PDB file of C-alpha atoms in Angstrom:
ATOM      1  CA  LEU A   1      57.714 103.798  73.152  1.00 74.00           C
ATOM      2  CA  SER A   2      54.179 102.315  72.100  1.00 84.00           C
ATOM      3  CA  LYS A   3      53.619 102.435  68.340  1.00 86.00           C
ATOM      4  CA  THR A   4      51.479 105.694  68.585  1.00 89.00           C
ATOM      5  CA  ARG A   5      53.909 107.380  70.659  1.00 84.00           C
ATOM      6  CA  LYS A   6      56.506 106.354  67.892  1.00 86.00           C
ATOM      7  CA  ALA A   7      54.265 107.648  65.183  1.00 88.00           C
ATOM      8  CA  ASN A   8      53.752 111.018  66.539  1.00 86.00           C
ATOM      9  CA  VAL A   9      57.788 111.398  67.207  1.00 83.00           C
ATOM     10  CA  ARG A  10      57.913 110.350  63.003  1.00 87.00           C
ATOM     11  CA  LYS A  11      55.068 112.853  62.532  1.00 89.00           C
ATOM     12  CA  ARG A  12      56.634 115.868  64.336  1.00 85.00           C
ATOM     13  CA  LEU A  13      60.211 114.916  62.739  1.00 85.00           C
ATOM     14  CA  ARG A  14      58.711 115.571  59.231  1.00 88.00           C
ATOM     15  CA  GLU A  15      56.906 118.638  60.241  1.00 89.00           C
ATOM     16  CA  VAL A  16      60.177 120.003  61.377  1.00 86.00           C
ATOM     17  CA  ASP A  17      61.775 119.045  57.621  1.00 86.00           C
ATOM     18  CA  SER A  18      58.879 120.224  55.887  1.00 89.00           C
ATOM     19  CA  VAL A  19      59.802 123.828  57.963  1.00 87.00           C
ATOM     20  CA  ILE A  20      63.333 123.620  56.946  1.00 85.00           C
ATOM     21  CA  ASP A  21      62.465 122.802  53.325  1.00 87.00           C
ATOM     22  CA  THR A  22      60.447 125.879  53.088  1.00 88.00           C
ATOM     23  CA  LEU A  23      62.775 128.173  54.781  1.00 84.00           C
ATOM     24  CA  VAL A  24      65.749 126.434  52.203  1.00 85.00           C
ATOM     25  CA  ALA A  25      63.252 127.439  49.156  1.00 86.00           C
ATOM     26  CA  SER A  26      62.013 131.021  50.028  1.00 86.00           C
ATOM     27  CA  GLY A  27      65.991 132.156  49.848  1.00 83.00           C
ATOM     28  CA  VAL A  28      66.403 132.785  53.370  1.00 81.00           C
ATOM     29  CA  GLU A  29      69.700 132.826  54.722  1.00 82.00           C
ATOM     30  CA  CYS A  30      71.239 132.467  57.886  1.00 82.00           C
ATOM     31  CA  LYS A  31      73.756 130.372  59.961  1.00 79.00           C
ATOM     32  CA  GLN A  32      71.028 128.445  62.277  1.00 79.00           C
ATOM     33  CA  LEU A  33      69.125 127.518  59.109  1.00 79.00           C
ATOM     34  CA  ASP A  34      72.756 126.411  57.542  1.00 79.00           C
ATOM     35  CA  LEU A  35      73.369 124.163  61.023  1.00 78.00           C
ATOM     36  CA  VAL A  36      70.136 122.527  60.859  1.00 77.00           C
ATOM     37  CA  LYS A  37      70.773 121.360  57.128  1.00 78.00           C
ATOM     38  CA  VAL A  38      73.091 119.136  57.753  1.00 76.00           C
ATOM     39  CA  LEU A  39      71.050 117.250  60.324  1.00 78.00           C
ATOM     40  CA  PRO A  40      69.805 113.783  58.988  1.00 81.00           C
ATOM     41  CA  ARG A  41      66.048 113.772  57.993  1.00 83.00           C
ATOM     42  CA  GLU A  42      63.786 111.534  59.189  1.00 83.00           C
ATOM     43  CA  GLY A  43      63.888 109.016  57.035  1.00 82.00           C
ATOM     44  CA  GLU A  44      67.540 109.036  57.288  1.00 82.00           C
ATOM     45  CA  MET A  45      67.573 108.613  61.213  1.00 81.00           C
ATOM     46  CA  VAL A  46      68.337 105.131  62.837  1.00 82.00           C
ATOM     47  CA  PRO A  47      65.456 104.358  65.096  1.00 82.00           C
ATOM     48  CA  ARG A  48      67.828 104.922  68.446  1.00 77.00           C
ATOM     49  CA  ASP A  49      68.524 108.917  67.473  1.00 79.00           C
ATOM     50  CA  LYS A  50      64.452 108.612  66.949  1.00 81.00           C
ATOM     51  CA  TYR A  51      62.931 107.772  69.805  1.00 80.00           C
ATOM     52  CA  THR A  52      65.789 108.369  72.661  1.00 81.00           C
ATOM     53  CA  THR A  53      68.002 111.714  73.325  1.00 77.00           C
ATOM     54  CA  PHE A  54      71.619 112.179  74.612  1.00 72.00           C
ATOM     55  CA  SER A  55      71.760 112.618  78.353  1.00 74.00           C
ATOM     56  CA  ARG A  56      74.865 112.762  80.601  1.00 71.00           C
ATOM     57  CA  THR A  57      73.292 110.789  83.749  1.00 75.00           C
ATOM     58  CA  ALA A  58      71.009 108.270  82.098  1.00 73.00           C
ATOM     59  CA  LYS A  59      72.051 104.934  81.633  1.00 73.00           C
ATOM     60  CA  LYS A  60      74.289 104.357  78.359  1.00 73.00           C
ATOM     61  CA  HIS A  61      73.616 108.023  77.873  1.00 72.00           C
ATOM     62  CA  ARG A  62      70.710 107.605  76.036  1.00 76.00           C
ATOM     63  CA  LYS A  63      66.966 108.280  77.492  1.00 77.00           C
ATOM     64  CA  GLY A  64      63.560 108.018  75.746  1.00 79.00           C
ATOM     65  CA  VAL A  65      61.976 111.707  74.281  1.00 75.00           C
ATOM     66  CA  HIS A  66      58.814 110.932  76.188  1.00 73.00           C
ATOM     67  CA  LYS A  67      61.146 111.600  79.635  1.00 73.00           C
ATOM     68  CA  VAL A  68      62.247 114.941  78.399  1.00 71.00           C
ATOM     69  CA  PRO A  69      60.112 117.737  79.907  1.00 67.00           C
ATOM     70  CA  HIS A  70      57.647 119.469  77.716  1.00 60.00           C
ATOM     71  CA  PHE A  71      58.639 122.528  79.545  1.00 52.00           C
ATOM     72  CA  THR A  72      62.117 122.183  78.187  1.00 53.00           C
ATOM     73  CA  LYS A  73      63.637 125.203  76.135  1.00 47.00           C
ATOM     74  CA  ARG A  74      66.303 123.248  74.873  1.00 52.00           C
ATOM     75  CA  PRO A  75      65.555 121.516  71.723  1.00 57.00           C
ATOM     76  CA  ILE A  76      66.238 117.569  71.322  1.00 58.00           C
ATOM     77  CA  PRO A  77      69.330 116.893  69.432  1.00 60.00           C
ATOM     78  CA  ARG A  78      69.066 114.395  66.384  1.00 59.00           C
ATOM     79  CA  THR A  79      72.456 112.810  66.893  1.00 58.00           C
ATOM     80  CA  THR A  80      74.723 111.966  69.940  1.00 54.00           C
ATOM     81  CA  PRO A  81      76.937 115.011  70.745  1.00 53.00           C
ATOM     82  CA  THR A  82      80.956 114.076  69.712  1.00 52.00           C
ATOM     83  CA  GLY A  83      82.970 113.273  72.513  1.00 49.00           C
ATOM     84  CA  THR A  84      80.640 111.317  74.768  1.00 49.00           C
ATOM     85  CA  THR A  85      80.929 107.730  75.811  1.00 46.00           C
ATOM     86  CA  ALA A  86      78.130 107.256  73.533  1.00 45.00           C
ATOM     87  CA  GLY A  87      79.437 108.783  70.768  1.00 44.00           C
ATOM     88  CA  ARG A  88      82.611 107.315  71.039  1.00 44.00           C
ATOM     89  CA  ARG A  89      81.658 104.037  71.354  1.00 47.00           C
ATOM     90  CA  HIS A  90      80.783 103.397  67.392  1.00 52.00           C
ATOM     91  CA  MET A  91      84.199 105.039  66.653  1.00 64.00           C
ATOM     92  CA  ASP A  92      86.111 102.776  64.274  1.00 67.00           C
ATOM     93  CA  TYR A  93      90.049 102.245  64.964  1.00 72.00           C
ATOM     94  CA  SER A  94      90.669  99.382  62.537  1.00 73.00           C
ATOM     95  CA  GLY A  95      92.044 101.359  60.060  1.00 73.00           C
ATOM     96  CA  TRP A  96      94.068 103.265  62.596  1.00 76.00           C
ATOM     97  CA  THR A  97      98.022 103.066  62.856  1.00 80.00           C
ATOM     98  CA  LYS A  98      99.723 101.980  66.030  1.00 82.00           C
ATOM     99  CA  GLU A  99     101.349 105.817  66.193  1.00 80.00           C
ATOM    100  CA  ALA A 100      97.882 107.120  65.817  1.00 78.00           C
ATOM    101  CA  LEU A 101      96.042 104.630  68.616  1.00 81.00           C
ATOM    102  CA  ILE A 102      99.025 105.594  71.378  1.00 81.00           C
ATOM    103  CA  ALA A 103      98.200 109.177  70.682  1.00 79.00           C
ATOM    104  CA  ARG A 104      94.583 108.647  71.198  1.00 77.00           C
ATOM    105  CA  LEU A 105      95.093 106.912  74.369  1.00 80.00           C
ATOM    106  CA  ARG A 106      97.254 109.554  75.792  1.00 78.00           C
ATOM    107  CA  GLU A 107      94.885 112.067  74.629  1.00 75.00           C
ATOM    108  CA  LEU A 108      92.086 110.224  76.404  1.00 74.00           C
ATOM    109  CA  GLU A 109      94.451 109.729  79.779  1.00 73.00           C
ATOM    110  CA  GLN A 110      95.419 113.440  80.063  1.00 68.00           C
ATOM    111  CA  PRO A 111      92.066 114.679  81.476  1.00 55.00           C
ATOM    112  CA  GLY A 112      92.060 112.069  84.144  1.00 53.00           C
ATOM    113  CA  GLN A 113      95.645 112.544  85.097  1.00 55.00           C
ATOM    114  CA  ARG A 114      95.314 116.370  85.305  1.00 51.00           C
ATOM    115  CA  GLU A 115      92.119 116.079  87.286  1.00 53.00           C
ATOM    116  CA  LYS A 116      94.175 114.083  89.697  1.00 55.00           C
ATOM    117  CA  THR A 117      97.267 116.652  89.824  1.00 54.00           C
ATOM    118  CA  LEU A 118      94.775 118.987  90.867  1.00 53.00           C
ATOM    119  CA  SER A 119      93.131 117.492  93.389  1.00 56.00           C
ATOM    120  CA  ASN A 120      96.374 116.432  95.356  1.00 58.00           C
ATOM    121  CA  GLU A 121      97.947 120.092  94.866  1.00 55.00           C
ATOM    122  CA  GLU A 122      94.450 121.267  96.650  1.00 54.00           C
ATOM    123  CA  THR A 123      95.027 118.674  99.236  1.00 56.00           C
ATOM    124  CA  GLN A 124      98.480 119.559  99.946  1.00 59.00           C
ATOM    125  CA  ALA A 125      98.936 122.930  99.478  1.00 55.00           C
ATOM    126  CA  PRO A 126      95.961 124.884 101.339  1.00 58.00           C
ATOM    127  CA  SER A 127      94.662 128.364 100.340  1.00 60.00           C
ATOM    128  CA  ARG A 128      95.862 131.364 101.251  1.00 62.00           C
ATOM    129  CA  LYS A 129      92.196 132.287 102.914  1.00 60.00           C
ATOM    130  CA  LYS A 130      92.419 128.707 104.726  1.00 58.00           C
ATOM    131  CA  GLN A 131      96.077 129.777 106.046  1.00 60.00           C
ATOM    132  CA  ARG A 132      94.351 132.961 107.382  1.00 60.00           C
ATOM    133  CA  ARG A 133      91.816 131.458 109.254  1.00 61.00           C
ATOM    134  CA  ALA A 134      93.742 129.273 111.072  1.00 57.00           C
ATOM    135  CA  ALA A 135      96.134 132.238 112.502  1.00 67.00           C
ATOM    136  CA  GLU A 136      96.165 132.434 116.319  1.00 78.00           C
ATOM    137  CA  PHE A 137      93.799 134.906 117.708  1.00 81.00           C
ATOM    138  CA  ASP A 138      95.831 137.522 119.549  1.00 85.00           C
ATOM    139  CA  PHE A 139      94.287 138.254 122.989  1.00 85.00           C
ATOM    140  CA  SER A 140      96.604 140.959 123.785  1.00 85.00           C
ATOM    141  CA  ARG A 141      95.623 143.381 121.570  1.00 88.00           C
ATOM    142  CA  PHE A 142      92.073 143.363 123.510  1.00 90.00           C
ATOM    143  CA  ALA A 143      90.997 144.565 126.583  1.00 90.00           C
ATOM    144  CA  GLN A 144      89.573 142.051 129.388  1.00 91.00           C
ATOM    145  CA  ARG A 145      86.936 142.620 132.083  1.00 91.00           C
ATOM    146  CA  LYS A 146      85.422 140.555 134.654  1.00 92.00           C
ATOM    147  CA  ILE A 147      81.651 139.498 134.105  1.00 93.00           C
ATOM    148  CA  ALA A 148      79.099 137.486 135.758  1.00 95.00           C
ATOM    149  CA  LEU A 149      77.185 134.851 133.506  1.00 95.00           C
ATOM    150  CA  LYS A 150      73.985 133.580 134.787  1.00 96.00           C
ATOM    151  CA  PHE A 151      72.834 130.835 132.998  1.00 95.00           C
ATOM    152  CA  SER A 152      70.400 127.933 133.340  1.00 95.00           C
ATOM    153  CA  TYR A 153      70.526 123.996 132.055  1.00 95.00           C
ATOM    154  CA  PHE A 154      68.553 120.977 132.108  1.00 93.00           C
ATOM    155  CA  GLY A 155      70.651 118.580 134.005  1.00 91.00           C
ATOM    156  CA  TRP A 156      70.472 115.162 132.567  1.00 91.00           C
ATOM    157  CA  PRO A 157      72.380 115.263 129.503  1.00 90.00           C
ATOM    158  CA  TYR A 158      75.353 115.944 131.758  1.00 92.00           C
ATOM    159  CA  HIS A 159      77.511 114.317 134.549  1.00 90.00           C
ATOM    160  CA  GLY A 160      77.071 117.884 136.721  1.00 91.00           C
ATOM    161  CA  LEU A 161      78.050 121.409 136.333  1.00 91.00           C
ATOM    162  CA  ALA A 162      81.960 120.822 137.344  1.00 89.00           C
ATOM    163  CA  GLN A 163      84.414 120.099 134.288  1.00 84.00           C
ATOM    164  CA  GLN A 164      85.785 116.825 134.730  1.00 73.00           C
ATOM    165  CA  GLY A 165      89.449 116.317 135.682  1.00 61.00           C
ATOM    166  CA  SER A 166      90.440 120.113 136.217  1.00 53.00           C
ATOM    167  CA  LEU A 167      93.843 118.887 137.696  1.00 44.00           C
ATOM    168  CA  GLN A 168      94.793 116.835 134.452  1.00 46.00           C
ATOM    169  CA  GLY A 169      96.781 117.241 131.691  1.00 54.00           C
ATOM    170  CA  SER A 170      94.570 118.937 128.316  1.00 68.00           C
ATOM    171  CA  GLU A 171      94.410 115.773 126.390  1.00 75.00           C
ATOM    172  CA  GLU A 172      93.345 113.869 129.433  1.00 76.00           C
ATOM    173  CA  LYS A 173      90.940 116.531 130.355  1.00 73.00           C
ATOM    174  CA  GLN A 174      89.685 116.360 126.941  1.00 76.00           C
ATOM    175  CA  ARG A 175      89.188 112.394 126.822  1.00 80.00           C
ATOM    176  CA  ALA A 176      87.645 112.587 130.552  1.00 81.00           C
ATOM    177  CA  GLU A 177      84.931 115.520 129.020  1.00 81.00           C
ATOM    178  CA  GLU A 178      84.072 113.060 125.934  1.00 82.00           C
ATOM    179  CA  GLN A 179      83.620 110.255 128.582  1.00 85.00           C
ATOM    180  CA  TYR A 180      81.831 112.364 131.031  1.00 88.00           C
ATOM    181  CA  PRO A 181      80.176 115.409 129.482  1.00 91.00           C
ATOM    182  CA  THR A 182      79.621 118.248 131.854  1.00 92.00           C
ATOM    183  CA  VAL A 183      77.740 121.796 131.581  1.00 93.00           C
ATOM    184  CA  GLU A 184      81.202 123.591 132.405  1.00 92.00           C
ATOM    185  CA  GLY A 185      82.816 121.688 129.517  1.00 90.00           C
ATOM    186  CA  ALA A 186      80.026 122.983 127.070  1.00 92.00           C
ATOM    187  CA  LEU A 187      80.136 126.836 128.700  1.00 94.00           C
ATOM    188  CA  PHE A 188      84.162 126.911 128.248  1.00 92.00           C
ATOM    189  CA  ARG A 189      83.744 125.327 124.305  1.00 92.00           C
ATOM    190  CA  ALA A 190      81.016 128.060 123.465  1.00 94.00           C
ATOM    191  CA  LEU A 191      83.592 131.086 125.161  1.00 94.00           C
ATOM    192  CA  ALA A 192      86.894 129.584 123.307  1.00 92.00           C
ATOM    193  CA  LYS A 193      84.530 129.653 119.916  1.00 92.00           C
ATOM    194  CA  CYS A 194      83.799 132.971 120.537  1.00 93.00           C
ATOM    195  CA  LYS A 195      87.256 134.162 121.548  1.00 92.00           C
ATOM    196  CA  LEU A 196      85.998 135.713 124.885  1.00 93.00           C
ATOM    197  CA  ILE A 197      88.978 133.066 126.630  1.00 92.00           C
ATOM    198  CA  ALA A 198      92.110 132.233 125.272  1.00 89.00           C
ATOM    199  CA  ASP A 199      91.577 128.894 128.032  1.00 87.00           C
ATOM    200  CA  ASP A 200      89.743 127.680 131.148  1.00 86.00           C
ATOM    201  CA  ALA A 201      92.851 128.262 133.179  1.00 85.00           C
ATOM    202  CA  SER A 202      93.777 131.985 132.428  1.00 86.00           C
ATOM    203  CA  CYS A 203      90.320 133.125 132.767  1.00 90.00           C
ATOM    204  CA  GLY A 204      89.893 133.577 136.963  1.00 91.00           C
ATOM    205  CA  TYR A 205      86.406 131.487 136.405  1.00 92.00           C
ATOM    206  CA  SER A 206      84.754 130.693 139.513  1.00 93.00           C
ATOM    207  CA  ARG A 207      81.171 129.444 140.324  1.00 92.00           C
ATOM    208  CA  CYS A 208      78.808 130.242 143.171  1.00 90.00           C
ATOM    209  CA  GLY A 209      78.210 126.364 143.332  1.00 88.00           C
ATOM    210  CA  ARG A 210      77.392 122.892 141.752  1.00 86.00           C
ATOM    211  CA  THR A 211      75.250 120.373 140.798  1.00 90.00           C
ATOM    212  CA  ASP A 212      75.274 116.892 140.441  1.00 91.00           C
ATOM    213  CA  ARG A 213      74.771 114.098 137.604  1.00 90.00           C
ATOM    214  CA  GLY A 214      71.462 114.447 136.159  1.00 90.00           C
ATOM    215  CA  VAL A 215      70.510 117.835 138.418  1.00 93.00           C
ATOM    216  CA  SER A 216      69.059 120.760 136.484  1.00 93.00           C
ATOM    217  CA  ALA A 217      69.485 124.373 137.731  1.00 93.00           C
ATOM    218  CA  LEU A 218      67.303 127.502 136.698  1.00 92.00           C
ATOM    219  CA  GLY A 219      69.872 130.819 138.175  1.00 92.00           C
ATOM    220  CA  GLN A 220      73.642 129.274 138.229  1.00 94.00           C
ATOM    221  CA  VAL A 221      75.857 132.060 138.271  1.00 95.00           C
ATOM    222  CA  ALA A 222      79.711 132.183 136.963  1.00 95.00           C
ATOM    223  CA  ALA A 223      82.307 134.871 137.041  1.00 95.00           C
ATOM    224  CA  LEU A 224      85.103 135.252 134.732  1.00 94.00           C
ATOM    225  CA  TYR A 225      87.413 137.510 132.633  1.00 93.00           C
ATOM    226  CA  VAL A 226      86.472 137.818 129.005  1.00 93.00           C
ATOM    227  CA  ARG A 227      87.312 139.769 125.814  1.00 92.00           C
ATOM    228  CA  SER A 228      85.978 143.553 125.882  1.00 92.00           C
ATOM    229  CA  ASN A 229      85.105 146.135 123.757  1.00 90.00           C
ATOM    230  CA  GLY A 230      86.828 148.315 125.781  1.00 88.00           C
ATOM    231  CA  ARG A 231      90.089 150.299 124.983  1.00 87.00           C
ATOM    232  CA  PHE A 232      93.498 150.911 126.847  1.00 88.00           C
ATOM    233  CA  LEU A 233      94.234 153.854 127.880  1.00 87.00           C
ATOM    234  CA  ASP A 234      97.597 155.647 127.549  1.00 85.00           C
ATOM    235  CA  GLU A 235      99.926 156.526 130.606  1.00 81.00           C
ATOM    236  CA  GLY A 236      98.622 159.906 132.193  1.00 78.00           C
ATOM    237  CA  GLU A 237      95.407 159.573 129.942  1.00 82.00           C
ATOM    238  CA  GLU A 238      92.351 160.872 131.527  1.00 80.00           C
ATOM    239  CA  ALA A 239      88.730 159.743 130.320  1.00 78.00           C
ATOM    240  CA  GLU A 240      84.998 159.678 131.385  1.00 76.00           C
ATOM    241  CA  GLY A 241      83.273 156.667 132.472  1.00 74.00           C
ATOM    242  CA  ALA A 242      84.473 153.472 134.290  1.00 74.00           C
ATOM    243  CA  VAL A 243      88.386 152.445 134.249  1.00 79.00           C
ATOM    244  CA  THR A 244      89.761 149.295 135.095  1.00 78.00           C
ATOM    245  CA  GLN A 245      93.206 148.328 136.240  1.00 78.00           C
ATOM    246  CA  VAL A 246      93.307 144.248 136.770  1.00 80.00           C
ATOM    247  CA  ALA A 247      96.299 141.899 136.117  1.00 81.00           C
ATOM    248  CA  GLN A 248      94.693 140.223 133.145  1.00 81.00           C
ATOM    249  CA  ASN A 249      95.337 143.549 130.967  1.00 83.00           C
ATOM    250  CA  GLY A 250      98.971 143.507 132.208  1.00 83.00           C
ATOM    251  CA  GLY A 251      98.009 146.166 134.935  1.00 83.00           C
ATOM    252  CA  ARG A 252      97.113 148.552 132.188  1.00 86.00           C
ATOM    253  CA  ARG A 253      94.323 150.959 132.857  1.00 87.00           C
ATOM    254  CA  VAL A 254      90.581 149.809 130.239  1.00 87.00           C
ATOM    255  CA  LEU A 255      88.078 152.203 129.880  1.00 87.00           C
ATOM    256  CA  LEU A 256      85.230 150.285 129.716  1.00 87.00           C
ATOM    257  CA  PRO A 257      82.675 150.599 126.820  1.00 87.00           C
ATOM    258  CA  ALA A 258      79.047 151.505 127.813  1.00 85.00           C
ATOM    259  CA  THR A 259      76.154 149.063 128.467  1.00 81.00           C
ATOM    260  CA  GLY A 260      75.086 149.215 124.954  1.00 84.00           C
ATOM    261  CA  CYS A 261      78.216 149.210 123.046  1.00 88.00           C
ATOM    262  CA  GLU A 262      79.553 146.073 124.706  1.00 90.00           C
ATOM    263  CA  LEU A 263      79.853 142.868 123.291  1.00 92.00           C
ATOM    264  CA  PRO A 264      76.529 140.964 123.247  1.00 93.00           C
ATOM    265  CA  TYR A 265      77.932 137.998 125.305  1.00 94.00           C
ATOM    266  CA  ALA A 266      74.317 136.191 126.051  1.00 94.00           C
ATOM    267  CA  SER A 267      73.851 136.021 122.163  1.00 94.00           C
ATOM    268  CA  MET A 268      76.872 135.071 121.518  1.00 94.00           C
ATOM    269  CA  LEU A 269      76.980 132.095 123.925  1.00 95.00           C
ATOM    270  CA  ASN A 270      73.825 130.983 122.963  1.00 95.00           C
ATOM    271  CA  LYS A 271      74.486 130.609 119.251  1.00 94.00           C
ATOM    272  CA  ASN A 272      77.159 128.301 120.432  1.00 94.00           C
ATOM    273  CA  LEU A 273      75.863 126.245 123.430  1.00 94.00           C
ATOM    274  CA  PRO A 274      73.486 123.421 123.164  1.00 94.00           C
ATOM    275  CA  PRO A 275      69.696 124.006 123.278  1.00 93.00           C
ATOM    276  CA  GLU A 276      69.693 122.814 126.949  1.00 94.00           C
ATOM    277  CA  ILE A 277      72.038 125.466 128.306  1.00 95.00           C
ATOM    278  CA  ARG A 278      70.875 128.915 128.077  1.00 96.00           C
ATOM    279  CA  VAL A 279      72.867 132.072 129.166  1.00 95.00           C
ATOM    280  CA  LEU A 280      70.346 134.622 130.323  1.00 95.00           C
ATOM    281  CA  ALA A 281      72.257 137.795 131.495  1.00 94.00           C
TER     282      ALA A 281
END
């Protein structure tokens, strides 16, 4: 701080002391006045407390009063809060006994040990909410129907339409898909994320054609069985509307919902597909 700024700080402190003296002389009694009466006066304050204020984020927990925003509503303390690193720095331990020093060390070590224990417990024991999320999705509770997806894609980021390693195991297929990404791989991941299919092997997937690496398509079509909002019909129950009976539903009859009541397949998939792949209908 410059000499002028320091003089202004001292002037403001003396003005505050004058207001406190006036209130004390008037005989006013209040809790807040009792708190400020014990504060050191301007002449009793050390330069560090006059020109700097406590800050938890600043270096050595101190920053200049000129860095405090003018619009702040918090008053600038005249002393460093107790229990902070800056406040403990001047604590005199020379007269403490051995037992008192050991007790003080244990007191200072306990908060860190408690935080470490809590963090380990949180890591090892997942919450009930996370456990519920990890529960497997039961596709048998929902009806399935066959649909045709019309989609378009820009093919230059992909190694063709067809998924790589269709005859390989799941781990080998995953490694092949990571090394050679395909349009079908992205489509199956979006379908699985939306819980529309359990996996690509059991959904009866078929396509009308295929493209090579770097080739785009504007009207590709694929057919597959997906989860539906339809409901299972009881044995002997009659219903008005479209009814389907396929092996994916265990031979049970399903009443298909109206077009406006079905799942919004296109919007669901487009939210989980990369921007270069879009489902049109």
